[in-house]
Short mmCIF file of N, CA and C in Angstrom, two decimals:
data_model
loop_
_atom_site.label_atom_id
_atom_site.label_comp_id
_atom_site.label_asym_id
_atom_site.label_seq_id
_atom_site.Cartn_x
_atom_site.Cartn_y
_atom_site.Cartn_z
N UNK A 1 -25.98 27.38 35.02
CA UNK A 1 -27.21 27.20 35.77
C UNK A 1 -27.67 25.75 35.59
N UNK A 2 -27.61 25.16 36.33
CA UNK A 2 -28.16 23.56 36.90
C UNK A 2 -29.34 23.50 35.99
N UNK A 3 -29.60 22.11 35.09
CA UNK A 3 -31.21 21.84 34.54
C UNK A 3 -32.47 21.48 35.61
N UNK A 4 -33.48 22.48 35.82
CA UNK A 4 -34.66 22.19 37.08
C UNK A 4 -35.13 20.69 36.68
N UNK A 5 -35.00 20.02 35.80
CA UNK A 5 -35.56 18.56 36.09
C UNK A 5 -33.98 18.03 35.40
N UNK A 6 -34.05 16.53 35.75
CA UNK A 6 -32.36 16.13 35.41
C UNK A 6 -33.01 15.25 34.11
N UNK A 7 -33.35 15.29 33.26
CA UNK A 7 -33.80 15.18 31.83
C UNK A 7 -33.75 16.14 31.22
N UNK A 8 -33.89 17.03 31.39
CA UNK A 8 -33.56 18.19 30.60
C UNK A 8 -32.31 18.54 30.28
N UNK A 9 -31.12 18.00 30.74
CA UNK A 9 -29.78 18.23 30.13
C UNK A 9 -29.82 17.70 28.85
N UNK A 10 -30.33 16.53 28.34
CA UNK A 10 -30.05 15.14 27.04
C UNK A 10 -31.29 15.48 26.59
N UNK A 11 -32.07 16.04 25.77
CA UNK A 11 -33.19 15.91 24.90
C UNK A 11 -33.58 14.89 24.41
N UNK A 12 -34.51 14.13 24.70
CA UNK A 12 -35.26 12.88 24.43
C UNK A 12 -34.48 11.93 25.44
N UNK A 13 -33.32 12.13 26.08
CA UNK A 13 -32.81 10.80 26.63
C UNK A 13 -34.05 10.14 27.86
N UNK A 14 -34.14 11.43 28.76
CA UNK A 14 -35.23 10.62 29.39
C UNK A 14 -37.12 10.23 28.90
N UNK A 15 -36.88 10.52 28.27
CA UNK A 15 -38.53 10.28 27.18
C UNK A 15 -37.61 8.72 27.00
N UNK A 16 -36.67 8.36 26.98
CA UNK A 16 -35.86 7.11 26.19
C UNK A 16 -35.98 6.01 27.31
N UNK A 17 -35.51 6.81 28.49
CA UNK A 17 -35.21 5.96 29.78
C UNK A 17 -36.53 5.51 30.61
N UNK A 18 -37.42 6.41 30.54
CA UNK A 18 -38.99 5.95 30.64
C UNK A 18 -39.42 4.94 30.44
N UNK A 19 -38.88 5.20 28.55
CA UNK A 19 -39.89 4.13 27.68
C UNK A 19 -39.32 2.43 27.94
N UNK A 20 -38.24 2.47 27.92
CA UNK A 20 -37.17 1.00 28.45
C UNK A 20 -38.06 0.91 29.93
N UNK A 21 -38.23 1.88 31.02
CA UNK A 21 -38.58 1.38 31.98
C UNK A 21 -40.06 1.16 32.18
N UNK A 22 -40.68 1.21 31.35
CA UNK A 22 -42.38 0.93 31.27
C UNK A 22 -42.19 -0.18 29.94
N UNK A 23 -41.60 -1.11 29.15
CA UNK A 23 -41.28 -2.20 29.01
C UNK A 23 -40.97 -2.94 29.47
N UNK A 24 -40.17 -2.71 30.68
CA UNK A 24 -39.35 -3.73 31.45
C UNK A 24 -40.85 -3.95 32.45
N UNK A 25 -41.24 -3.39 32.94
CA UNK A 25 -42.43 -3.61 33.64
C UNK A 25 -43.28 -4.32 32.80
N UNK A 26 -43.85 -3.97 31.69
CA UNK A 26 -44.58 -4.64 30.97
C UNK A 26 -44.28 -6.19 31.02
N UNK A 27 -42.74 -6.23 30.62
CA UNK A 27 -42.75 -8.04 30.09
C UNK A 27 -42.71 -8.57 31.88
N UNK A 28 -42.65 -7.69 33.01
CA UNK A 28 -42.37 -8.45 34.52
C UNK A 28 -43.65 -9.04 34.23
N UNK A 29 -44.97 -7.74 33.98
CA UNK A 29 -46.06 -8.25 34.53
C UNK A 29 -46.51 -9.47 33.26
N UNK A 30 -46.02 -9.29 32.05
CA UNK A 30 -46.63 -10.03 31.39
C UNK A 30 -46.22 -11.86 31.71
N UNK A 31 -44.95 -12.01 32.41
CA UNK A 31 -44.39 -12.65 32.75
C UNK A 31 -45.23 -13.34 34.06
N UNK A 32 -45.57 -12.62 34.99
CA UNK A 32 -46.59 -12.94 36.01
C UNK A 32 -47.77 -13.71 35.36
N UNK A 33 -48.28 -13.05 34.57
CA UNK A 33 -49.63 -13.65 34.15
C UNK A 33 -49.53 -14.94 33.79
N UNK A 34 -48.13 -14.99 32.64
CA UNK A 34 -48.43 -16.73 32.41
C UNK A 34 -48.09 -17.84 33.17
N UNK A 35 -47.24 -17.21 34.49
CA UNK A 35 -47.65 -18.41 35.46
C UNK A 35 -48.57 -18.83 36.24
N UNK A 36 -49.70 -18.32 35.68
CA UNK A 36 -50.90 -18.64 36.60
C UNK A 36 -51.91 -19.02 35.06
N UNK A 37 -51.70 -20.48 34.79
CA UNK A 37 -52.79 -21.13 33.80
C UNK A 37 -54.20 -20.11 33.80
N UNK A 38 -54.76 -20.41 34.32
CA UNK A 38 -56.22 -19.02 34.48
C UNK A 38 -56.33 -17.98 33.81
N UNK A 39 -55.12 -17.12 34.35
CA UNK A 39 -54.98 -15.75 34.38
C UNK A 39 -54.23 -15.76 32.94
N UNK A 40 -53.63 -16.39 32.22
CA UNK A 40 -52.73 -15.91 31.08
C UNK A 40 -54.06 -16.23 29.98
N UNK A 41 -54.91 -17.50 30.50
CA UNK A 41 -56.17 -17.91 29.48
C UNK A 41 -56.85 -16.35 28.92
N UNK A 42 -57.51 -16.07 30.44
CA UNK A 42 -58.54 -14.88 30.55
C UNK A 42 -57.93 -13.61 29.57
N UNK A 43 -56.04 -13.54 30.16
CA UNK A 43 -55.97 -12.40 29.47
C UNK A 43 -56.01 -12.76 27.78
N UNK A 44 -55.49 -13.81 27.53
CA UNK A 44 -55.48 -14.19 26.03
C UNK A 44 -56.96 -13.98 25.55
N UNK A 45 -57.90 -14.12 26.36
CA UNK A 45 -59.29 -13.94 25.90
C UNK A 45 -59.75 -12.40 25.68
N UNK A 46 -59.05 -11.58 26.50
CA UNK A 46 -59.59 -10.44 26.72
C UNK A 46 -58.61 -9.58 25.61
N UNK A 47 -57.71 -10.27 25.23
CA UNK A 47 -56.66 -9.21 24.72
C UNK A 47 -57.77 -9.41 23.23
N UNK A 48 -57.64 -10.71 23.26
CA UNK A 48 -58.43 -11.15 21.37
C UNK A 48 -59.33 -10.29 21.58
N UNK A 49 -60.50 -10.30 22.51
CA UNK A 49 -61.42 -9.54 22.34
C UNK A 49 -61.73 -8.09 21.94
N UNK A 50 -60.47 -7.07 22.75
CA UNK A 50 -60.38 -6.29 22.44
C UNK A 50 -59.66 -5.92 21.14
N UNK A 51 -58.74 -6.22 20.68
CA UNK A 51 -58.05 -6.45 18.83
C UNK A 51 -58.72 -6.84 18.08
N UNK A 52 -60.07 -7.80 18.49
CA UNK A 52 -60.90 -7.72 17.35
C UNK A 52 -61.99 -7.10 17.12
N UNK A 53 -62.22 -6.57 18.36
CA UNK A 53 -63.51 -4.99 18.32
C UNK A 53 -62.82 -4.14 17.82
N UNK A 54 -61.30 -3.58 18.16
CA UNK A 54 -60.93 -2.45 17.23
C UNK A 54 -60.65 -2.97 15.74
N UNK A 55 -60.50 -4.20 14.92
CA UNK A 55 -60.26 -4.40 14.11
C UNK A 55 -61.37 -4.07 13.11
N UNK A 56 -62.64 -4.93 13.58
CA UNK A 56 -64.23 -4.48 13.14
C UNK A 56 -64.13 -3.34 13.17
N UNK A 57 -64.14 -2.51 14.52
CA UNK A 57 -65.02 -1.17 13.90
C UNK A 57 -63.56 -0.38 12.75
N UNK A 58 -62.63 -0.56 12.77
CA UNK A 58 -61.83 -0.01 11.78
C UNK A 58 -61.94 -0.81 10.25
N UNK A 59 -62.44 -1.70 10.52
CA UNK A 59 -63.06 -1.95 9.05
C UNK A 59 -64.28 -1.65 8.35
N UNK A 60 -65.01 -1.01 9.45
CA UNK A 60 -66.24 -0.68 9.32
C UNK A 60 -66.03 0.92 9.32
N UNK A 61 -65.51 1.43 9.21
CA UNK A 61 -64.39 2.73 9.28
C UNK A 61 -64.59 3.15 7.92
N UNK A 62 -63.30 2.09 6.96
CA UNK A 62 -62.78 1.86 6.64
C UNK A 62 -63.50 2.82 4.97
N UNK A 63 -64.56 2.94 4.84
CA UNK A 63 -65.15 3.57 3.92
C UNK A 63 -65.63 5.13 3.98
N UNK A 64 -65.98 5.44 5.28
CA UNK A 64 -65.85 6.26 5.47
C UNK A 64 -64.78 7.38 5.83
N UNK A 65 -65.05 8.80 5.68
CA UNK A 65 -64.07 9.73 5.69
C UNK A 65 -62.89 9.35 6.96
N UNK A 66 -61.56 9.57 7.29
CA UNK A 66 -61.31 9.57 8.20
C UNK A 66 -60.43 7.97 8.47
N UNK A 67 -59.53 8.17 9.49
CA UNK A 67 -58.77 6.74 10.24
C UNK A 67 -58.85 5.70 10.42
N UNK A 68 -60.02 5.32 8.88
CA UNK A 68 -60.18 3.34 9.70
C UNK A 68 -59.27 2.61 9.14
N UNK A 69 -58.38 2.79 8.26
CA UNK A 69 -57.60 1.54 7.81
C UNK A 69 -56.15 1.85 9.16
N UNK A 70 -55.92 3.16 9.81
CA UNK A 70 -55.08 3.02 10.62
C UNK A 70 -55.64 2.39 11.89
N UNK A 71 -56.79 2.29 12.19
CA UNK A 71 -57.71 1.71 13.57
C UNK A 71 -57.33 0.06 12.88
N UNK A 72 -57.62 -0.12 12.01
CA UNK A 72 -57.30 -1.90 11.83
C UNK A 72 -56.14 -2.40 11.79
N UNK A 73 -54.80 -1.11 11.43
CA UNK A 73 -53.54 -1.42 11.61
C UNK A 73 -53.25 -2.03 13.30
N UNK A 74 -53.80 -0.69 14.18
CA UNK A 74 -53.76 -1.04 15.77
C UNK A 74 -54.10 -1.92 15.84
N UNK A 75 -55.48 -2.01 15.60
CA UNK A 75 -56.21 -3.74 16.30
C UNK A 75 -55.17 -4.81 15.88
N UNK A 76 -54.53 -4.69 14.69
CA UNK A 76 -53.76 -5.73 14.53
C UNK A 76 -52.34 -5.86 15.24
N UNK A 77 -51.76 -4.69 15.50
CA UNK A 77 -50.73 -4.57 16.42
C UNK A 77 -50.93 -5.37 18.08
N UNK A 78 -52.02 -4.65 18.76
CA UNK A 78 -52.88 -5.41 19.55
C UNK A 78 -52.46 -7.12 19.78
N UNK A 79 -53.15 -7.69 18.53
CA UNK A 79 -53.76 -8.72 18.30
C UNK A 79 -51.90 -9.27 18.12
N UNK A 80 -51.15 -8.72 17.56
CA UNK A 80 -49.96 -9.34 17.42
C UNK A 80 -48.95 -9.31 18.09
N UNK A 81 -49.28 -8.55 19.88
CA UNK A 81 -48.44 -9.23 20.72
C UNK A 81 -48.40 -10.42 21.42
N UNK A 82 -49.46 -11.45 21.22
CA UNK A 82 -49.98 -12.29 21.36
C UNK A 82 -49.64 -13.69 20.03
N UNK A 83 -50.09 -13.22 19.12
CA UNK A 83 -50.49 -14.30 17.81
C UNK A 83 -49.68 -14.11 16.54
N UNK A 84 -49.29 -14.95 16.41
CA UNK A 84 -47.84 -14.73 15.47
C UNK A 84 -48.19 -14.49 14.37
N UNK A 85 -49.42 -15.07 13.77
CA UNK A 85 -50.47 -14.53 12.58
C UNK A 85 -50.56 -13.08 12.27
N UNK A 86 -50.84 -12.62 13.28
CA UNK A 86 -51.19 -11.36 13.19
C UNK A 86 -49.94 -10.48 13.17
N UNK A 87 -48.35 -10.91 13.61
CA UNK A 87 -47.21 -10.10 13.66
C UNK A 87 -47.10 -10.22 12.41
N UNK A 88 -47.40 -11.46 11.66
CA UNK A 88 -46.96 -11.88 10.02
C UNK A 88 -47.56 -10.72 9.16
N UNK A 89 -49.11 -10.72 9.42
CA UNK A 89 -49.85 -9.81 9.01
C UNK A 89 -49.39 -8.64 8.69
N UNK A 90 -48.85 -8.03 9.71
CA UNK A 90 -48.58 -6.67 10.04
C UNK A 90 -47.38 -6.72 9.68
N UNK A 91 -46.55 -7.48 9.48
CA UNK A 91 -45.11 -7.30 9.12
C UNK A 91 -45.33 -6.75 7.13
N UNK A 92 -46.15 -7.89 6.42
CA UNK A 92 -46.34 -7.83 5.04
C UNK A 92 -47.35 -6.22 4.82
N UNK A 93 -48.48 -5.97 5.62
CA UNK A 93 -49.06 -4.51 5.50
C UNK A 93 -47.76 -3.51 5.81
N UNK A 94 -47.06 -3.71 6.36
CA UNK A 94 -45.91 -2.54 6.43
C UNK A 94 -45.20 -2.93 5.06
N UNK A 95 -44.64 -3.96 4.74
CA UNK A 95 -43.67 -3.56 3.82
C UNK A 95 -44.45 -3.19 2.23
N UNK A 96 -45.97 -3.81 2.59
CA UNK A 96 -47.03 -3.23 1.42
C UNK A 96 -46.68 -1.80 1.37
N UNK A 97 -47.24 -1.34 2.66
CA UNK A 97 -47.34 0.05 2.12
C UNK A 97 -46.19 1.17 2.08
N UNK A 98 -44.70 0.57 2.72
CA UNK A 98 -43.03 0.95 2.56
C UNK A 98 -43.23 0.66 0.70
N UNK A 99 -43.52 -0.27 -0.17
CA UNK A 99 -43.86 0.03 -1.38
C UNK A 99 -44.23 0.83 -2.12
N UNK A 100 -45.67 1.06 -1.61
CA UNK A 100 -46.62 1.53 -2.35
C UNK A 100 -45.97 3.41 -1.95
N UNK A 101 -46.03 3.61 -1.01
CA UNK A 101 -44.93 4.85 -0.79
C UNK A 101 -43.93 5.16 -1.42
N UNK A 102 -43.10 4.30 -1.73
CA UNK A 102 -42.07 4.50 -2.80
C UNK A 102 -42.57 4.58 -4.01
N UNK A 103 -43.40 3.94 -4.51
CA UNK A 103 -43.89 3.96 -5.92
C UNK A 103 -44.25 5.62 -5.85
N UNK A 104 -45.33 5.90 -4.69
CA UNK A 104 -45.55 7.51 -4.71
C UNK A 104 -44.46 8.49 -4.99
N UNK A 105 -43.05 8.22 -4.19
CA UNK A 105 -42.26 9.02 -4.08
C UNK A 105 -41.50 9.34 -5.32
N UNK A 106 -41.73 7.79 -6.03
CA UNK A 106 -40.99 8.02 -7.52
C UNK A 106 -41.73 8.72 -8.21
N UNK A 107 -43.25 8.60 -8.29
CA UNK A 107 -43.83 9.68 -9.11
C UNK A 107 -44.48 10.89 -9.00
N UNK A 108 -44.03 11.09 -7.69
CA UNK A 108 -43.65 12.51 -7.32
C UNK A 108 -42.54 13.15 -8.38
N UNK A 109 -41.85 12.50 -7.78
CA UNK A 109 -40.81 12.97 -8.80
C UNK A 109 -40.03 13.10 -9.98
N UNK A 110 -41.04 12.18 -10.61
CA UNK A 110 -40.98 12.34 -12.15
C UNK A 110 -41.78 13.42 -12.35
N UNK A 111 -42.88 13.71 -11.74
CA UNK A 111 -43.59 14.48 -11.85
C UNK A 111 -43.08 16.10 -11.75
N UNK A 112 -42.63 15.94 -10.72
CA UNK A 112 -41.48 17.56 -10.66
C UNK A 112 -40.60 17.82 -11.56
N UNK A 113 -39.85 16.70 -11.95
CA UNK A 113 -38.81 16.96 -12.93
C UNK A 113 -39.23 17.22 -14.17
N UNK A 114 -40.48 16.94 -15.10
CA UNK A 114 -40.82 17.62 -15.92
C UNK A 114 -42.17 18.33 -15.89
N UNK A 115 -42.10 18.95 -14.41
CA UNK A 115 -42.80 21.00 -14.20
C UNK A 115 -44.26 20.30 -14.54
N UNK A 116 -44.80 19.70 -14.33
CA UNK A 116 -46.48 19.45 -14.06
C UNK A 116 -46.59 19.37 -12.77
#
């Protein structure tokens, strides 16, 4: 019996083929913008603007119960398709917390191995 949508034969392949084709669009249009001096300014203005309102209020989050240190991760993701600062940023908070995870995982499991 034939698959009723033709993604459904390959599981995830077309969730795959999507995602490549809503990138490729992305960098056309992002590509558009910076040939027009103006238009690449404005968006550079508008992009900062918005990466650094989600950055604030996720730092302002950030004490309270709940998702603000992941809301300041975004804003910075945001902020770092643009500004190389901010890819740096986000490159060292990942391998911070690829660390600090491992440190967990090891004492997890010291912890199991002697039954506490």
């Amino acid at each position: 019996m034939p698959a009723s949508h033709p993604h459904e034969a390959a599981p995830g392949g077309g969730r795959r083929r999507h995602w490549r084709r809503a990138v490729r669009a992305s960098a056309r249009v992002r590509a558009l913008i910076r040939r027009l001096p103006w238009l690449d300014a404005l968006y550079r203005i508008a992009l900062t603007a918005v990466g650094a309102i989600i950055v604030i209020a996720g730092l302002i989050l950030v004490p309270l119960p709940g998702p603000g240190w992941l809301i300041v991760f975004f804003g910075l993701a945001i902020l770092g398709t643009e500004f190389h600062w901010a890819r740096r940023l986000l490159g060292w908070v990942r391998m911070a917390v690829a660390r600090v995870t491992e440190r967990w995982r090891a004492w997890r499991a010291r912890r199991a191995a002697y039954g506490t």
